[in-house]
Amino acid sequence: MQNTPTRFLCFKDNNSFEKVNRKRICFQAVFGQLAVWTAVFLLISCVYRYILSPAQQDVFEQLVRYFDNKLDANIPLTFLLGFFVSFVVARWGSILNGIGWIDDASLLFATYIRGADEETRVIRRNLVRYLVLSQALVLRDISMQVRKRFPTMDTLAASGLMTHEEMDILDHIKDPYSRYWTSIQWSLNLVYECQKKGKVESYYLMNKIVDEIGKFRHGLASLLKYDWVPVPLVYPQVIFLAVRIYFMICLIGRQFIVTGSNPSGIDLWLPITTMVQFLVYMGWMKVAEALLNPLGEDDDDLECNYIIDKNLITGYSMVEEHMAKTPAQKKDEFWGIDKIAPLYSMESAERSVHPLVGSASKINLVKNKKEIVMTPHKNKLSELDPSEQKTYLRRVNVSDHNAKHAKQRGLERANSPDKCLSKMRSRSKSELQYIQFYENGKFRTSANGSQNGTDLWTRAGDIEMNVSTSNPNQVHPHSITVYPPDEQQITSRH
């Protein structure tokens, strides 16, 4: 049996592993606070049990009852903290969606601005660069990690996001509030010039590009608004203070009463349910604290510098003509096959799949009947005379339906998915040398190196469709005749 960490956790790289370790440290911080709270609780319990006099114990017990009475009603912690966390998570998601991903815009640049000449390539690349420049200008004003990367406008020019001429234009803009819109306007002007020169075929396609640039700009504008109007400082302070006051009251209100006329029903020393509450509420509060400012420099904040790099590199790769050549159109792997069966690894094929089939589709309601009679609804029958009622009667033979249903159920019982997979696994082990072998984009008839062709995507049906092929020996992988090693040698001699 697989261990739980191996089964449920996978790490793409060392950074992912480090992030999981940081989250583990956050949980350790919660457990550390719980340990301190538990130690104080036990200290108060020991003082109450062994140090206080009987009269003092009576006063303490009255205090316990007072603090515990309607505590959850007076401090609705679930409502306060739940509403706050929902607000913070929604805000975090909006910032993530608005931070800007250049993929959609770059695809439109590469698709609708046609041309492989140097001028067109420069235009497409500059469109990408202008959008990334606008993003960098916004993020360096609202994120300290980007501000530290680009502390001055000269650093933006030195990094290749803009030229010195463009920096001079930005410096001479008289807008005292922002200059983020400048590079967006440059990109819109470029798109318009492309349409005038015929590089964009129609105004409709030009509008599609303009709309995508507008979406990118709108996301950056939303980031500025979130930075301009942050969460009121009093709001998180009140929530966090309420959580801490709640558990401070619990230090006394959740004590077990061991003396007097009305002791607690059971004396556990430790309030288990309150400790679970502490873990849940404090962990919830840690989540809110981590997501409150996603553009900061904490470990769990958004990687703004990575997003800039990713947009620049991915955008350049998308708009380059030679990077996005359409491959030659050939018949797919399942050409001419009626029963398409996509392949799985043997391990993943064990997972049960529940297809999109109606829950009542396999129920046979006429199993023990030969025919059924169809008639109008009783409300309509009352409006018809006997002769009209007779004309609407229908008899339906269901024998063929029952036979098909019984045959289908029999096949399903005889060929259950688990039985078929078990047979396939056994067959793959016993006939391993005869199974089609795939390596480096080519099929082989066996693992000993004999090939049936050099191109996976060439089909035997190409001859019937009068499609020329570079290799006449290429055949459909599913139509390969596999010979045992001895027969292959005999066949090769002939």
Coordinates of C-alpha atoms in Angstrom, one line a residue:
M1 CA 0.0 0.0 0.0
Q2 CA 1.3 3.5 -0.9
N3 CA 2.1 5.9 1.9
T4 CA -0.1 8.9 2.2
P5 CA 2.5 11.6 1.4
T6 CA 3.4 9.8 -1.8
R7 CA -0.2 9.3 -2.8
F8 CA -1.6 12.8 -2.1
L9 CA 1.4 15.1 -2.5
C10 CA 3.5 15.6 -5.6
F11 CA 6.2 18.3 -6.1
K12 CA 7.0 19.7 -9.4
D13 CA 10.3 21.2 -8.2
N14 CA 12.2 22.3 -5.2
N15 CA 10.2 25.5 -4.9
S16 CA 7.0 23.5 -4.5
F17 CA 8.6 21.4 -1.8
E18 CA 9.7 24.6 0.0
K19 CA 6.2 26.0 -0.1
V20 CA 4.8 22.9 1.5
N21 CA 7.5 23.1 4.2
R22 CA 6.5 26.8 4.8
K23 CA 2.8 25.8 5.1
R24 CA 3.9 23.1 7.5
I25 CA 5.7 25.8 9.6
C26 CA 2.4 27.7 9.7
F27 CA 0.6 24.7 11.1
Q28 CA 3.4 24.3 13.6
A29 CA 2.9 27.9 14.6
V30 CA -0.8 27.1 15.3
F31 CA 0.1 24.1 17.3
G32 CA 2.7 26.2 19.2
Q33 CA 0.0 28.6 20.2
L34 CA -2.3 25.8 21.2
A35 CA 0.5 24.4 23.4
V36 CA 0.9 27.7 25.2
W37 CA -2.9 28.0 25.6
T38 CA -3.2 24.5 26.9
A39 CA -0.3 25.1 29.4
V40 CA -2.1 28.3 30.7
F41 CA -5.4 26.4 31.0
L42 CA -3.7 23.6 33.0
L43 CA -2.0 26.1 35.2
I44 CA -5.3 27.8 36.0
S45 CA -6.9 24.4 36.6
C46 CA -4.1 23.4 39.1
V47 CA -4.5 26.7 41.0
Y48 CA -8.3 26.2 41.2
R49 CA -8.0 22.6 42.4
Y50 CA -5.0 22.7 44.8
I51 CA -4.3 26.3 45.9
L52 CA -7.6 28.1 46.2
S53 CA -9.6 27.8 49.5
P54 CA -13.2 26.4 49.4
A55 CA -14.6 29.9 49.5
Q56 CA -12.4 31.1 46.7
Q57 CA -13.3 28.0 44.7
D58 CA -17.0 28.9 45.0
V59 CA -16.2 32.4 43.6
F60 CA -14.1 30.8 40.8
E61 CA -16.9 28.4 39.9
Q62 CA -19.4 31.2 39.6
L63 CA -17.0 33.0 37.4
V64 CA -16.7 29.8 35.2
R65 CA -20.4 29.6 34.8
Y66 CA -20.7 33.3 34.0
F67 CA -18.0 33.2 31.3
D68 CA -19.3 30.0 29.7
N69 CA -23.0 31.1 29.7
K70 CA -23.9 32.1 26.1
L71 CA -20.3 32.6 25.1
D72 CA -20.9 31.5 21.5
A73 CA -24.0 33.7 21.2
N74 CA -22.3 36.8 22.6
I75 CA -19.2 36.4 20.4
P76 CA -20.5 34.8 17.1
L77 CA -17.0 33.8 16.1
T78 CA -18.1 31.4 13.3
F79 CA -20.1 34.2 11.6
L80 CA -17.5 36.9 12.1
L81 CA -14.5 34.9 11.0
G82 CA -16.3 33.0 8.2
F83 CA -17.6 36.2 6.6
F84 CA -14.1 37.8 6.9
V85 CA -12.3 34.9 5.3
S86 CA -14.8 34.7 2.5
F87 CA -14.3 38.4 1.8
V88 CA -10.5 38.0 1.9
V89 CA -10.5 35.0 -0.4
A90 CA -12.8 36.7 -2.9
R91 CA -10.5 39.7 -2.9
W92 CA -7.5 37.5 -3.4
G93 CA -9.1 35.7 -6.3
S94 CA -10.0 39.0 -8.0
I95 CA -6.4 40.3 -7.7
L96 CA -5.1 37.0 -9.1
N97 CA -7.5 37.2 -12.1
G98 CA -6.7 40.9 -12.7
I99 CA -2.9 40.7 -12.5
G100 CA -2.7 40.0 -16.3
W101 CA -1.9 37.0 -18.4
I102 CA -0.7 37.8 -21.9
D103 CA -1.5 34.4 -23.5
D104 CA -4.9 35.4 -25.1
A105 CA -3.6 38.7 -26.4
S106 CA -0.4 37.0 -27.9
L107 CA -2.5 34.4 -29.6
L108 CA -4.5 37.1 -31.3
F109 CA -1.4 39.0 -32.3
A110 CA 0.1 35.9 -33.9
T111 CA -3.1 34.8 -35.6
Y112 CA -4.6 38.1 -36.9
I113 CA -1.4 40.2 -37.6
R114 CA -0.1 38.2 -40.5
G115 CA 3.3 38.4 -42.1
A116 CA 6.8 37.0 -41.7
D117 CA 8.7 40.1 -42.8
E118 CA 10.9 41.9 -40.2
E119 CA 8.6 44.9 -39.9
T120 CA 5.6 42.7 -38.9
R121 CA 7.7 40.6 -36.5
V122 CA 8.9 43.8 -34.8
I123 CA 5.3 45.0 -34.5
R124 CA 4.1 41.8 -32.9
R125 CA 7.0 41.6 -30.5
N126 CA 6.5 45.3 -29.5
L127 CA 2.8 44.7 -28.9
V128 CA 3.8 42.0 -26.4
R129 CA 6.5 44.2 -24.8
Y130 CA 4.2 47.2 -24.4
L131 CA 1.6 45.1 -22.5
V132 CA 4.3 43.7 -20.3
L133 CA 5.7 47.2 -19.8
S134 CA 2.3 48.5 -18.7
Q135 CA 2.1 45.6 -16.3
A136 CA 5.5 46.3 -14.8
L137 CA 4.7 50.0 -14.4
V138 CA 1.6 49.1 -12.4
L139 CA 3.1 46.4 -10.3
R140 CA 6.2 48.4 -9.3
D141 CA 3.9 50.9 -7.8
I142 CA 1.8 48.5 -5.7
S143 CA 4.2 45.6 -5.0
M144 CA 7.4 45.9 -3.1
Q145 CA 9.0 42.8 -4.7
V146 CA 8.6 44.4 -8.1
R147 CA 9.6 47.8 -6.8
K148 CA 12.9 46.3 -5.5
R149 CA 13.5 44.8 -8.9
F150 CA 12.8 48.1 -10.8
P151 CA 13.6 50.9 -8.3
T152 CA 13.9 53.5 -11.1
M153 CA 12.7 54.0 -14.7
D154 CA 16.3 53.4 -15.9
T155 CA 16.2 49.9 -14.6
L156 CA 13.1 49.2 -16.8
A157 CA 15.0 50.5 -19.8
A158 CA 18.1 48.5 -18.9
S159 CA 16.1 45.3 -18.5
G160 CA 14.8 45.6 -22.1
L161 CA 11.2 46.4 -21.3
M162 CA 11.4 49.8 -23.0
T163 CA 13.9 51.8 -25.0
H164 CA 15.4 55.1 -24.0
E165 CA 13.3 56.9 -26.5
E166 CA 10.2 55.5 -24.9
M167 CA 11.5 56.4 -21.5
D168 CA 11.9 60.0 -22.6
I169 CA 8.3 60.0 -23.9
L170 CA 7.1 58.7 -20.5
D171 CA 9.2 61.3 -18.7
H172 CA 7.6 64.2 -20.6
I173 CA 4.0 63.1 -20.0
K174 CA 2.2 65.7 -17.9
D175 CA -0.2 63.4 -16.2
P176 CA 0.5 63.8 -12.5
Y177 CA -1.4 60.7 -11.4
S178 CA -0.3 57.8 -13.7
R179 CA 1.4 57.0 -16.9
Y180 CA 0.3 53.3 -17.1
W181 CA -2.0 54.0 -20.0
T182 CA 0.8 55.2 -22.3
S183 CA 2.1 51.9 -23.4
I184 CA -1.4 50.6 -23.9
Q185 CA -2.1 53.5 -26.2
W186 CA 1.1 52.7 -28.1
S187 CA -0.2 49.2 -28.7
L188 CA -3.6 50.4 -29.8
N189 CA -2.0 52.7 -32.3
L190 CA 0.1 49.9 -33.6
V191 CA -2.9 47.7 -34.1
Y192 CA -4.7 50.5 -36.0
E193 CA -1.6 51.1 -38.3
C194 CA -1.5 47.3 -39.0
Q195 CA -5.1 47.5 -40.2
K196 CA -4.4 50.5 -42.4
K197 CA -1.4 48.7 -44.0
G198 CA -3.4 45.5 -44.6
K199 CA -1.6 43.4 -42.0
V200 CA -5.0 42.9 -40.3
E201 CA -7.6 41.8 -42.8
S202 CA -10.7 43.6 -41.4
Y203 CA -12.0 46.0 -38.8
Y204 CA -13.7 43.1 -37.0
L205 CA -10.4 41.3 -36.4
M206 CA -8.9 44.6 -35.3
N207 CA -11.7 45.1 -32.8
K208 CA -11.0 41.6 -31.5
I209 CA -7.4 42.5 -30.8
V210 CA -8.4 45.9 -29.3
D211 CA -10.9 44.2 -27.0
E212 CA -8.3 41.8 -25.7
I213 CA -5.9 44.6 -25.0
G214 CA -8.8 46.4 -23.2
K215 CA -9.3 43.3 -21.0
F216 CA -5.6 43.3 -20.1
R217 CA -5.8 47.0 -19.2
H218 CA -9.0 46.5 -17.2
G219 CA -7.3 43.9 -15.0
L220 CA -4.4 46.2 -14.3
A221 CA -6.8 49.0 -13.4
S222 CA -8.6 46.7 -11.0
L223 CA -5.2 46.1 -9.2
L224 CA -4.8 49.9 -8.8
K225 CA -8.2 50.2 -7.3
Y226 CA -7.6 47.4 -4.8
D227 CA -4.3 49.1 -3.8
W228 CA -6.0 52.5 -3.7
V229 CA -8.9 51.3 -1.5
P230 CA -7.4 48.6 0.8
V231 CA -9.3 46.6 3.5
P232 CA -10.0 49.0 6.4
L233 CA -7.4 48.4 9.0
V234 CA -10.0 48.3 11.8
Y235 CA -11.8 45.4 10.1
P236 CA -9.1 42.7 10.5
Q237 CA -8.1 44.1 13.8
V238 CA -11.6 43.6 15.2
I239 CA -11.8 40.1 13.8
F240 CA -8.4 39.0 15.2
L241 CA -9.1 40.7 18.5
A242 CA -12.4 38.9 18.8
V243 CA -10.7 35.5 18.2
R244 CA -8.1 36.1 20.8
I245 CA -10.6 37.4 23.4
Y246 CA -12.8 34.4 22.8
F247 CA -10.1 32.0 23.7
M248 CA -8.9 34.1 26.6
I249 CA -12.4 33.8 28.1
C250 CA -12.3 30.1 27.4
L251 CA -9.3 29.7 29.7
I252 CA -11.7 30.2 32.6
G253 CA -15.1 29.5 31.1
R254 CA -14.2 26.0 29.9
Q255 CA -12.7 24.8 33.2
F256 CA -14.2 21.7 34.7
I257 CA -16.0 22.2 38.0
V258 CA -15.0 19.5 40.6
T259 CA -16.6 20.9 43.8
G260 CA -19.9 22.4 44.9
S261 CA -23.4 21.3 44.4
N262 CA -23.3 21.3 40.6
P263 CA -20.0 19.8 39.4
S264 CA -19.2 19.0 35.8
G265 CA -20.5 15.6 34.6
I266 CA -17.0 14.4 33.7
D267 CA -13.6 15.7 34.6
L268 CA -11.2 15.4 31.7
W269 CA -8.8 18.1 32.8
L270 CA -8.4 19.1 29.1
P271 CA -11.3 20.7 27.1
I272 CA -11.0 18.6 23.9
T273 CA -13.7 20.3 22.0
T274 CA -12.3 23.7 22.8
M275 CA -8.9 22.7 21.7
V276 CA -10.4 21.6 18.3
Q277 CA -12.1 25.0 18.1
F278 CA -8.7 26.6 18.7
L279 CA -7.1 24.7 15.9
V280 CA -9.9 25.5 13.4
Y281 CA -10.4 29.1 14.3
M282 CA -6.7 30.0 14.6
G283 CA -5.9 28.2 11.3
W284 CA -8.8 30.0 9.7
M285 CA -7.3 33.3 10.9
K286 CA -3.9 32.4 9.6
V287 CA -5.4 31.8 6.2
A288 CA -6.9 35.3 6.3
E289 CA -3.7 36.8 7.3
A290 CA -1.7 35.1 4.5
L291 CA -4.2 36.2 1.8
L292 CA -4.9 39.7 3.0
N293 CA -2.1 41.3 0.9
P294 CA -1.3 38.9 -2.0
L295 CA 1.1 41.5 -3.6
G296 CA 3.4 41.5 -0.7
E297 CA 6.8 39.8 -0.1
D298 CA 5.7 36.8 2.0
D299 CA 6.2 33.3 0.9
D300 CA 2.5 32.7 0.1
D301 CA 2.1 35.9 -1.9
L302 CA 1.8 36.1 -5.6
E303 CA 5.1 35.9 -7.6
C304 CA 4.7 39.2 -9.4
N305 CA 8.2 39.1 -10.9
Y306 CA 7.7 35.6 -12.2
I307 CA 4.5 36.8 -13.9
I308 CA 6.3 39.6 -15.7
D309 CA 9.0 37.2 -16.9
K310 CA 6.5 34.6 -17.9
N311 CA 4.4 37.0 -19.9
L312 CA 7.5 38.4 -21.7
I313 CA 9.0 35.0 -22.6
T314 CA 5.7 33.3 -23.5
G315 CA 4.4 36.3 -25.4
Y316 CA 7.6 36.5 -27.6
S317 CA 7.4 32.7 -28.2
M318 CA 3.8 33.0 -29.3
V319 CA 4.1 35.8 -31.7
E320 CA 7.1 34.5 -33.6
E321 CA 6.1 33.1 -36.9
H322 CA 8.5 30.2 -36.9
M323 CA 7.5 29.2 -33.3
A324 CA 3.9 28.6 -34.3
K325 CA 4.0 26.8 -37.6
T326 CA 0.9 24.6 -38.2
P327 CA 2.0 20.9 -38.6
A328 CA 1.1 19.0 -41.7
Q329 CA -2.5 17.7 -41.6
K330 CA -2.6 13.9 -41.4
K331 CA -5.1 11.4 -40.4
D332 CA -5.5 10.9 -36.6
E333 CA -4.7 7.8 -34.7
F334 CA -8.4 6.7 -34.7
W335 CA -9.1 7.1 -38.4
G336 CA -11.4 4.4 -39.7
I337 CA -12.1 2.9 -36.2
D338 CA -15.7 2.5 -35.2
K339 CA -15.0 1.7 -31.5
I340 CA -12.6 4.3 -30.3
A341 CA -10.7 3.3 -27.1
P342 CA -8.3 5.9 -25.8
L343 CA -5.3 4.4 -24.0
Y344 CA -4.4 4.5 -20.3
S345 CA -1.4 3.3 -18.4
M346 CA -2.2 0.0 -16.7
E347 CA -2.2 1.6 -13.3
S348 CA -4.6 4.5 -14.2
A349 CA -6.9 2.0 -16.0
E350 CA -7.8 0.6 -12.6
R351 CA -9.7 3.7 -11.6
S352 CA -13.5 3.4 -12.1
V353 CA -15.1 5.9 -14.4
H354 CA -18.7 6.9 -14.1
P355 CA -19.9 7.9 -17.5
L356 CA -22.4 10.7 -18.3
V357 CA -25.3 8.3 -18.5
G358 CA -28.8 8.9 -17.1
S359 CA -29.5 7.1 -13.8
A360 CA -32.7 5.6 -15.2
S361 CA -31.3 4.7 -18.7
K362 CA -30.6 1.1 -17.9
I363 CA -33.8 0.3 -16.1
N364 CA -36.2 -2.0 -18.0
L365 CA -39.8 -1.3 -16.9
V366 CA -41.3 -3.8 -19.4
K367 CA -39.2 -6.8 -18.5
N368 CA -42.0 -9.3 -18.0
K369 CA -44.4 -7.9 -20.6
K370 CA -44.9 -8.7 -24.3
E371 CA -46.7 -5.5 -25.2
I372 CA -47.9 -2.3 -23.7
V373 CA -51.0 -0.2 -24.5
M374 CA -50.7 3.5 -25.1
T375 CA -53.7 5.7 -24.3
P376 CA -54.3 9.5 -23.8
H377 CA -54.3 10.9 -20.3
K378 CA -57.4 10.5 -18.2
N379 CA -58.1 14.2 -18.3
K380 CA -58.2 14.1 -22.1
L381 CA -60.2 10.9 -22.2
S382 CA -63.0 12.6 -20.4
E383 CA -63.3 15.1 -23.3
L384 CA -63.5 12.4 -26.0
D385 CA -66.5 10.2 -26.9
P386 CA -66.0 6.4 -27.0
S387 CA -65.3 6.3 -30.8
E388 CA -62.6 8.9 -30.5
Q389 CA -61.1 7.2 -27.5
K390 CA -60.7 4.0 -29.5
T391 CA -58.9 5.7 -32.4
Y392 CA -56.2 6.9 -29.9
L393 CA -55.4 3.4 -28.5
R394 CA -52.0 1.9 -29.5
R395 CA -50.4 -1.5 -28.9
V396 CA -46.6 -1.6 -28.7
N397 CA -44.6 -4.8 -29.0
V398 CA -41.7 -4.8 -26.5
S399 CA -40.3 -8.3 -27.1
D400 CA -37.4 -7.0 -29.2
H401 CA -36.7 -4.4 -26.6
N402 CA -36.6 -7.0 -23.8
A403 CA -34.3 -9.3 -26.0
K404 CA -31.8 -6.5 -26.7
H405 CA -31.9 -5.4 -23.0
A406 CA -31.3 -9.0 -21.8
K407 CA -28.5 -9.5 -24.3
Q408 CA -26.8 -6.2 -23.2
R409 CA -27.1 -7.1 -19.5
G410 CA -25.6 -10.5 -20.2
L411 CA -22.6 -9.0 -22.1
E412 CA -22.0 -6.6 -19.2
R413 CA -22.1 -9.3 -16.6
A414 CA -19.8 -11.6 -18.7
N415 CA -17.4 -8.8 -19.6
S416 CA -17.2 -6.6 -16.5
P417 CA -14.5 -3.9 -16.6
D418 CA -12.6 -5.5 -13.7
K419 CA -12.5 -8.9 -15.4
C420 CA -11.4 -7.4 -18.7
L421 CA -8.6 -5.4 -17.1
S422 CA -7.4 -8.5 -15.2
K423 CA -7.3 -10.5 -18.4
M424 CA -5.4 -7.7 -20.2
R425 CA -2.9 -7.5 -17.4
S426 CA -2.2 -11.2 -17.5
R427 CA -2.0 -11.1 -21.3
S428 CA 0.4 -8.2 -21.3
K429 CA 2.8 -10.2 -19.1
S430 CA 2.6 -13.5 -21.0
E431 CA 2.7 -11.9 -24.5
L432 CA 5.0 -9.0 -23.8
Q433 CA 7.3 -9.6 -26.7
Y434 CA 4.5 -9.5 -29.2
I435 CA 2.9 -6.2 -28.0
Q436 CA 3.3 -3.2 -30.2
F437 CA 6.3 -1.2 -29.0
Y438 CA 6.4 2.5 -29.2
E439 CA 9.6 4.5 -29.0
N440 CA 10.6 8.0 -30.1
G441 CA 7.5 8.6 -32.1
K442 CA 7.6 5.2 -34.0
F443 CA 5.9 1.9 -33.6
R444 CA 7.8 -1.4 -33.5
T445 CA 6.3 -4.8 -33.9
S446 CA 8.4 -6.1 -31.0
A447 CA 11.0 -4.8 -28.5
N448 CA 13.8 -6.4 -30.5
G449 CA 14.0 -3.4 -32.9
S450 CA 12.1 -4.5 -36.0
Q451 CA 10.0 -1.5 -37.2
N452 CA 6.8 -1.4 -39.1
G453 CA 7.2 2.2 -40.3
T454 CA 8.9 5.5 -39.5
D455 CA 5.8 7.8 -39.1
L456 CA 3.2 7.1 -36.5
W457 CA 0.6 9.3 -38.2
T458 CA 0.6 7.7 -41.7
R459 CA -2.4 5.4 -42.2
A460 CA -3.1 2.4 -44.4
G461 CA -6.2 4.4 -45.6
D462 CA -4.0 7.0 -47.2
I463 CA -3.8 4.7 -50.3
E464 CA -7.5 4.5 -50.6
M465 CA -7.9 8.3 -50.2
N466 CA -5.2 8.9 -52.9
V467 CA -3.0 10.6 -50.4
S468 CA 0.7 10.4 -51.2
T469 CA 3.0 9.1 -48.5
S470 CA 6.7 9.4 -48.2
N471 CA 7.0 5.7 -47.0
P472 CA 4.9 3.1 -48.8
N473 CA 5.6 0.6 -46.0
Q474 CA 3.7 2.6 -43.3
V475 CA 0.6 1.0 -42.1
H476 CA -2.1 1.5 -39.4
P477 CA -0.7 0.5 -36.0
H478 CA -3.8 -1.4 -35.2
S479 CA -3.5 -3.5 -38.4
I480 CA 0.1 -4.7 -37.7
T481 CA 0.5 -8.5 -37.9
V482 CA 2.9 -9.6 -35.2
Y483 CA 5.0 -12.7 -35.8
P484 CA 6.9 -14.7 -33.2
P485 CA 10.7 -14.3 -33.5
D486 CA 11.1 -17.6 -35.4
E487 CA 8.4 -16.8 -38.0
Q488 CA 9.9 -13.4 -38.5
Q489 CA 13.2 -14.9 -39.4
I490 CA 11.6 -17.3 -41.9
T491 CA 9.6 -14.5 -43.4
S492 CA 12.7 -12.3 -43.8
R493 CA 14.5 -15.1 -45.6
H494 CA 11.7 -15.4 -48.2

